[in-house]
mmCIF file of C-alpha atoms in Angstrom:
data_model
loop_
_atom_site.group_PDB
_atom_site.id
_atom_site.type_symbol
_atom_site.label_atom_id
_atom_site.label_comp_id
_atom_site.label_asym_id
_atom_site.label_seq_id
_atom_site.Cartn_x
_atom_site.Cartn_y
_atom_site.Cartn_z
ATOM 1 C CA MET A 1 324.322 100.277 141.461
ATOM 2 C CA LEU A 2 325.915 98.655 138.259
ATOM 3 C CA ALA A 3 323.183 100.061 136.084
ATOM 4 C CA LEU A 4 323.917 103.618 137.477
ATOM 5 C CA TYR A 5 327.698 103.178 136.622
ATOM 6 C CA ASN A 6 326.833 101.935 133.198
ATOM 7 C CA THR A 7 324.473 104.949 132.604
ATOM 8 C CA LEU A 8 327.135 107.254 133.660
ATOM 9 C CA ILE A 9 329.692 105.671 131.376
ATOM 10 C CA VAL A 10 327.385 106.095 128.425
ATOM 11 C CA LEU A 11 326.699 109.772 129.319
ATOM 12 C CA PHE A 12 330.364 110.532 129.911
ATOM 13 C CA THR A 13 331.269 108.787 126.630
ATOM 14 C CA VAL A 14 328.858 111.051 124.848
ATOM 15 C CA VAL A 15 330.488 114.180 126.226
ATOM 16 C CA MET A 16 334.034 112.794 125.400
ATOM 17 C CA MET A 17 332.996 111.984 121.892
ATOM 18 C CA GLU A 18 332.065 115.668 121.309
ATOM 19 C CA ILE A 19 335.480 116.476 122.376
ATOM 20 C CA VAL A 20 337.158 113.715 120.267
ATOM 21 C CA ALA A 21 334.863 114.631 117.311
ATOM 22 C CA THR A 22 335.730 118.303 117.528
ATOM 23 C CA LEU A 23 339.434 117.629 117.714
ATOM 24 C CA ALA A 24 339.232 115.025 114.894
ATOM 25 C CA HIS A 25 337.135 117.515 112.761
ATOM 26 C CA LYS A 26 339.746 120.200 113.178
ATOM 27 C CA TYR A 27 342.947 118.422 113.037
ATOM 28 C CA ILE A 28 342.238 115.311 110.984
ATOM 29 C CA MET A 29 339.249 116.181 108.756
ATOM 30 C CA HIS A 30 340.704 119.634 107.996
ATOM 31 C CA GLY A 31 344.214 118.299 108.012
ATOM 32 C CA TRP A 32 345.637 115.040 106.628
ATOM 33 C CA GLY A 33 342.041 113.474 106.198
ATOM 34 C CA TRP A 34 340.894 116.306 104.010
ATOM 35 C CA GLY A 35 340.662 113.894 101.148
ATOM 36 C CA TRP A 36 337.612 112.441 102.566
ATOM 37 C CA HIS A 37 336.184 115.443 104.177
ATOM 38 C CA HIS A 38 336.517 117.614 101.179
ATOM 39 C CA SER A 39 333.310 116.039 99.679
ATOM 40 C CA HIS A 40 331.395 117.437 102.748
ATOM 41 C CA HIS A 41 332.419 121.048 101.817
ATOM 42 C CA THR A 42 331.265 120.598 98.237
ATOM 43 C CA PRO A 43 327.744 120.327 96.877
ATOM 44 C CA ARG A 44 326.525 116.833 97.303
ATOM 45 C CA THR A 45 325.172 114.734 94.409
ATOM 46 C CA GLY A 46 323.393 111.760 95.635
ATOM 47 C CA TRP A 47 322.608 110.309 99.001
ATOM 48 C CA PHE A 48 326.214 109.591 100.150
ATOM 49 C CA GLU A 49 329.361 111.582 100.223
ATOM 50 C CA LEU A 50 332.969 110.286 100.779
ATOM 51 C CA ASN A 51 333.003 112.051 104.207
ATOM 52 C CA ASP A 52 330.415 109.477 105.277
ATOM 53 C CA LEU A 53 333.311 107.024 105.586
ATOM 54 C CA TYR A 54 334.256 108.772 108.981
ATOM 55 C CA ALA A 55 330.865 107.547 110.314
ATOM 56 C CA VAL A 56 331.742 104.150 109.062
ATOM 57 C CA VAL A 57 335.093 104.048 110.939
ATOM 58 C CA PHE A 58 333.443 105.395 114.134
ATOM 59 C CA ALA A 59 330.613 102.917 113.957
ATOM 60 C CA ALA A 60 333.074 99.966 113.484
ATOM 61 C CA LEU A 61 335.036 101.114 116.586
ATOM 62 C CA ALA A 62 331.806 101.227 118.490
ATOM 63 C CA ILE A 63 330.675 97.698 117.312
ATOM 64 C CA ALA A 64 334.242 96.368 118.289
ATOM 65 C CA LEU A 65 333.892 97.900 121.756
ATOM 66 C CA ILE A 66 330.477 96.476 122.132
ATOM 67 C CA ALA A 67 331.485 93.103 121.045
ATOM 68 C CA PHE A 68 334.736 93.131 123.431
ATOM 69 C CA GLY A 69 332.529 94.434 126.292
ATOM 70 C CA THR A 70 329.814 91.530 125.780
ATOM 71 C CA ALA A 71 332.676 89.154 125.725
ATOM 72 C CA GLY A 72 333.586 90.161 129.368
ATOM 73 C CA TYR A 73 335.669 93.217 129.113
ATOM 74 C CA TRP A 74 333.455 95.599 131.229
ATOM 75 C CA PRO A 75 332.829 98.624 130.639
ATOM 76 C CA LEU A 76 333.736 98.660 126.854
ATOM 77 C CA GLN A 77 330.111 97.739 125.773
ATOM 78 C CA TRP A 78 328.912 100.861 127.603
ATOM 79 C CA ILE A 79 331.639 102.962 125.991
ATOM 80 C CA GLY A 80 330.551 101.505 122.635
ATOM 81 C CA ALA A 81 327.011 102.360 123.568
ATOM 82 C CA GLY A 82 327.933 105.831 124.354
ATOM 83 C CA MET A 83 329.677 106.234 120.991
ATOM 84 C CA THR A 84 326.611 104.888 119.244
ATOM 85 C CA LEU A 85 324.198 107.350 121.155
ATOM 86 C CA TYR A 86 326.609 110.183 120.018
ATOM 87 C CA GLY A 87 326.462 108.870 116.454
ATOM 88 C CA ALA A 88 322.720 108.890 116.576
ATOM 89 C CA LEU A 89 322.615 112.338 117.934
ATOM 90 C CA TYR A 90 325.296 113.407 115.202
ATOM 91 C CA PHE A 91 323.047 111.910 112.636
ATOM 92 C CA MET A 92 319.834 113.767 113.782
ATOM 93 C CA VAL A 93 321.328 117.148 114.389
ATOM 94 C CA HIS A 94 324.328 117.413 111.812
ATOM 95 C CA ASP A 95 322.968 115.372 108.899
ATOM 96 C CA GLY A 96 319.349 115.857 109.413
ATOM 97 C CA LEU A 97 318.983 119.352 110.928
ATOM 98 C CA VAL A 98 322.007 121.212 109.567
ATOM 99 C CA HIS A 99 322.615 119.736 106.228
ATOM 100 C CA GLN A 100 319.047 118.540 105.714
ATOM 101 C CA ARG A 101 319.836 115.127 104.376
ATOM 102 C CA TRP A 102 316.352 113.936 105.216
ATOM 103 C CA PRO A 103 313.271 114.104 103.063
ATOM 104 C CA PHE A 104 311.693 117.019 105.015
ATOM 105 C CA ARG A 105 313.195 120.449 105.717
ATOM 106 C CA TYR A 106 313.140 122.174 109.037
ATOM 107 C CA VAL A 107 315.184 125.424 109.835
ATOM 108 C CA PRO A 108 315.148 126.349 113.503
ATOM 109 C CA ARG A 109 314.091 129.819 114.312
ATOM 110 C CA ARG A 110 315.468 130.179 117.785
ATOM 111 C CA GLY A 111 317.272 128.558 120.725
ATOM 112 C CA TYR A 112 319.944 125.805 120.838
ATOM 113 C CA PHE A 113 319.168 124.261 117.388
ATOM 114 C CA LYS A 114 319.305 127.730 115.715
ATOM 115 C CA ARG A 115 322.638 128.293 117.314
ATOM 116 C CA LEU A 116 323.961 124.950 115.995
ATOM 117 C CA TYR A 117 322.478 125.474 112.589
ATOM 118 C CA LEU A 118 324.036 128.829 112.315
ATOM 119 C CA ALA A 119 327.327 127.923 113.660
ATOM 120 C CA HIS A 120 327.647 125.089 111.214
ATOM 121 C CA ARG A 121 326.634 127.404 108.307
ATOM 122 C CA LEU A 122 329.398 129.675 109.368
ATOM 123 C CA HIS A 123 331.712 126.664 109.272
ATOM 124 C CA HIS A 124 330.949 126.123 105.724
ATOM 125 C CA ALA A 125 331.180 129.946 105.039
ATOM 126 C CA VAL A 126 334.943 129.611 104.245
ATOM 127 C CA ARG A 127 336.093 127.763 101.081
ATOM 128 C CA GLY A 128 338.604 125.193 101.671
ATOM 129 C CA LYS A 129 340.037 123.646 104.786
ATOM 130 C CA GLU A 130 341.826 126.658 106.327
ATOM 131 C CA GLY A 131 340.270 129.361 108.262
ATOM 132 C CA CYS A 132 337.028 127.535 109.247
ATOM 133 C CA VAL A 133 335.408 128.193 112.547
ATOM 134 C CA SER A 134 333.164 126.062 114.828
ATOM 135 C CA PHE A 135 334.380 122.487 114.598
ATOM 136 C CA GLY A 136 331.999 121.028 117.175
ATOM 137 C CA PHE A 137 328.775 119.052 116.309
ATOM 138 C CA LEU A 138 326.644 119.274 119.393
ATOM 139 C CA TYR A 139 328.368 122.236 121.115
ATOM 140 C CA THR A 140 329.198 125.410 119.348
ATOM 141 C CA PRO A 141 330.547 128.860 120.587
ATOM 142 C CA PRO A 142 328.159 131.787 120.567
ATOM 143 C CA VAL A 143 327.330 132.695 116.892
ATOM 144 C CA ALA A 144 328.480 136.407 117.366
ATOM 145 C CA ALA A 145 331.868 135.152 118.539
ATOM 146 C CA LEU A 146 332.114 133.074 115.305
ATOM 147 C CA GLN A 147 331.100 135.829 113.167
ATOM 148 C CA ALA A 148 333.638 138.255 114.859
ATOM 149 C CA THR A 149 336.426 135.565 114.242
ATOM 150 C CA LEU A 150 335.492 135.375 110.609
ATOM 151 C CA ARG A 151 335.431 139.196 110.205
ATOM 152 C CA ALA A 152 338.826 139.481 111.871
ATOM 153 C CA ARG A 153 340.285 136.752 109.736
ATOM 154 C CA LYS A 154 338.907 138.401 106.511
ATOM 155 C CA ALA A 155 340.250 141.761 107.567
ATOM 156 C CA LEU A 156 343.610 140.242 108.349
ATOM 157 C CA ASN A 157 343.691 138.288 105.072
ATOM 158 C CA ALA A 158 342.761 141.417 103.128
ATOM 159 C CA ARG A 159 345.558 143.291 104.806
ATOM 160 C CA GLY A 160 347.963 140.341 104.283
ATOM 161 C CA LYS A 161 347.101 140.444 100.501
ATOM 162 C CA GLY A 162 347.569 144.106 100.558
ATOM 163 C CA ALA A 163 350.963 143.886 102.029
ATOM 164 C CA ALA A 164 351.839 141.162 99.591
ATOM 165 C CA ARG A 165 350.727 143.268 96.705
ATOM 166 C CA ASP A 166 352.675 146.150 97.944
ATOM 167 C CA ALA A 167 355.888 143.952 98.268
ATOM 168 C CA ALA A 168 355.248 142.567 94.712
ATOM 169 C CA ASP A 169 354.891 146.212 93.325
ATOM 170 C CA ALA A 170 358.094 147.194 95.239
ATOM 171 C CA ALA A 171 359.932 144.244 93.773
ATOM 172 C CA GLN A 172 358.720 144.995 90.269
ATOM 173 C CA ALA A 173 359.688 148.667 90.557
ATOM 174 C CA SER A 174 363.176 147.665 91.811
ATOM 175 C CA ARG A 175 363.660 145.251 88.768
ATOM 176 C CA ARG A 176 362.613 148.098 86.429
ATOM 177 C CA GLU A 177 365.176 150.435 87.979
ATOM 178 C CA SER A 178 367.868 147.863 87.617
#
């Protein structure tokens, strides 16, 4: 029975890590942690990027949990194991499939992996840290919804620039009249 509990803890942790990673990606990596994550949104030169430090931080936390758990603090080792499994899945899907950091290339043509691939490509379609879509790694909203969101933001941004341009023109005309 304990083996069942431990397995459920590992699986539950994988699901929770997707939620934690999505929130961390949106509010930390695209927020105050942009200094590390910025390297992930620019062309990579070499094997590593500064963004990889996030994986090191999560790995260190998983190692610490496994160490405390094996020292007698159940179920921490199973939470750490779930984090490790999530990290392996992340490495395979995000780094391997989406960003092709492996020595072979594979672009999925259909199904779940194509959806992940396209959603993450849409995430990188926006320059900078603002206005991105799809912050998840193993789950993404439907691609059509992400495309609609990007189109709506682009249209809103274009209208905003137009309104700002109109206001600047009006201000300049007012200054000329004075």
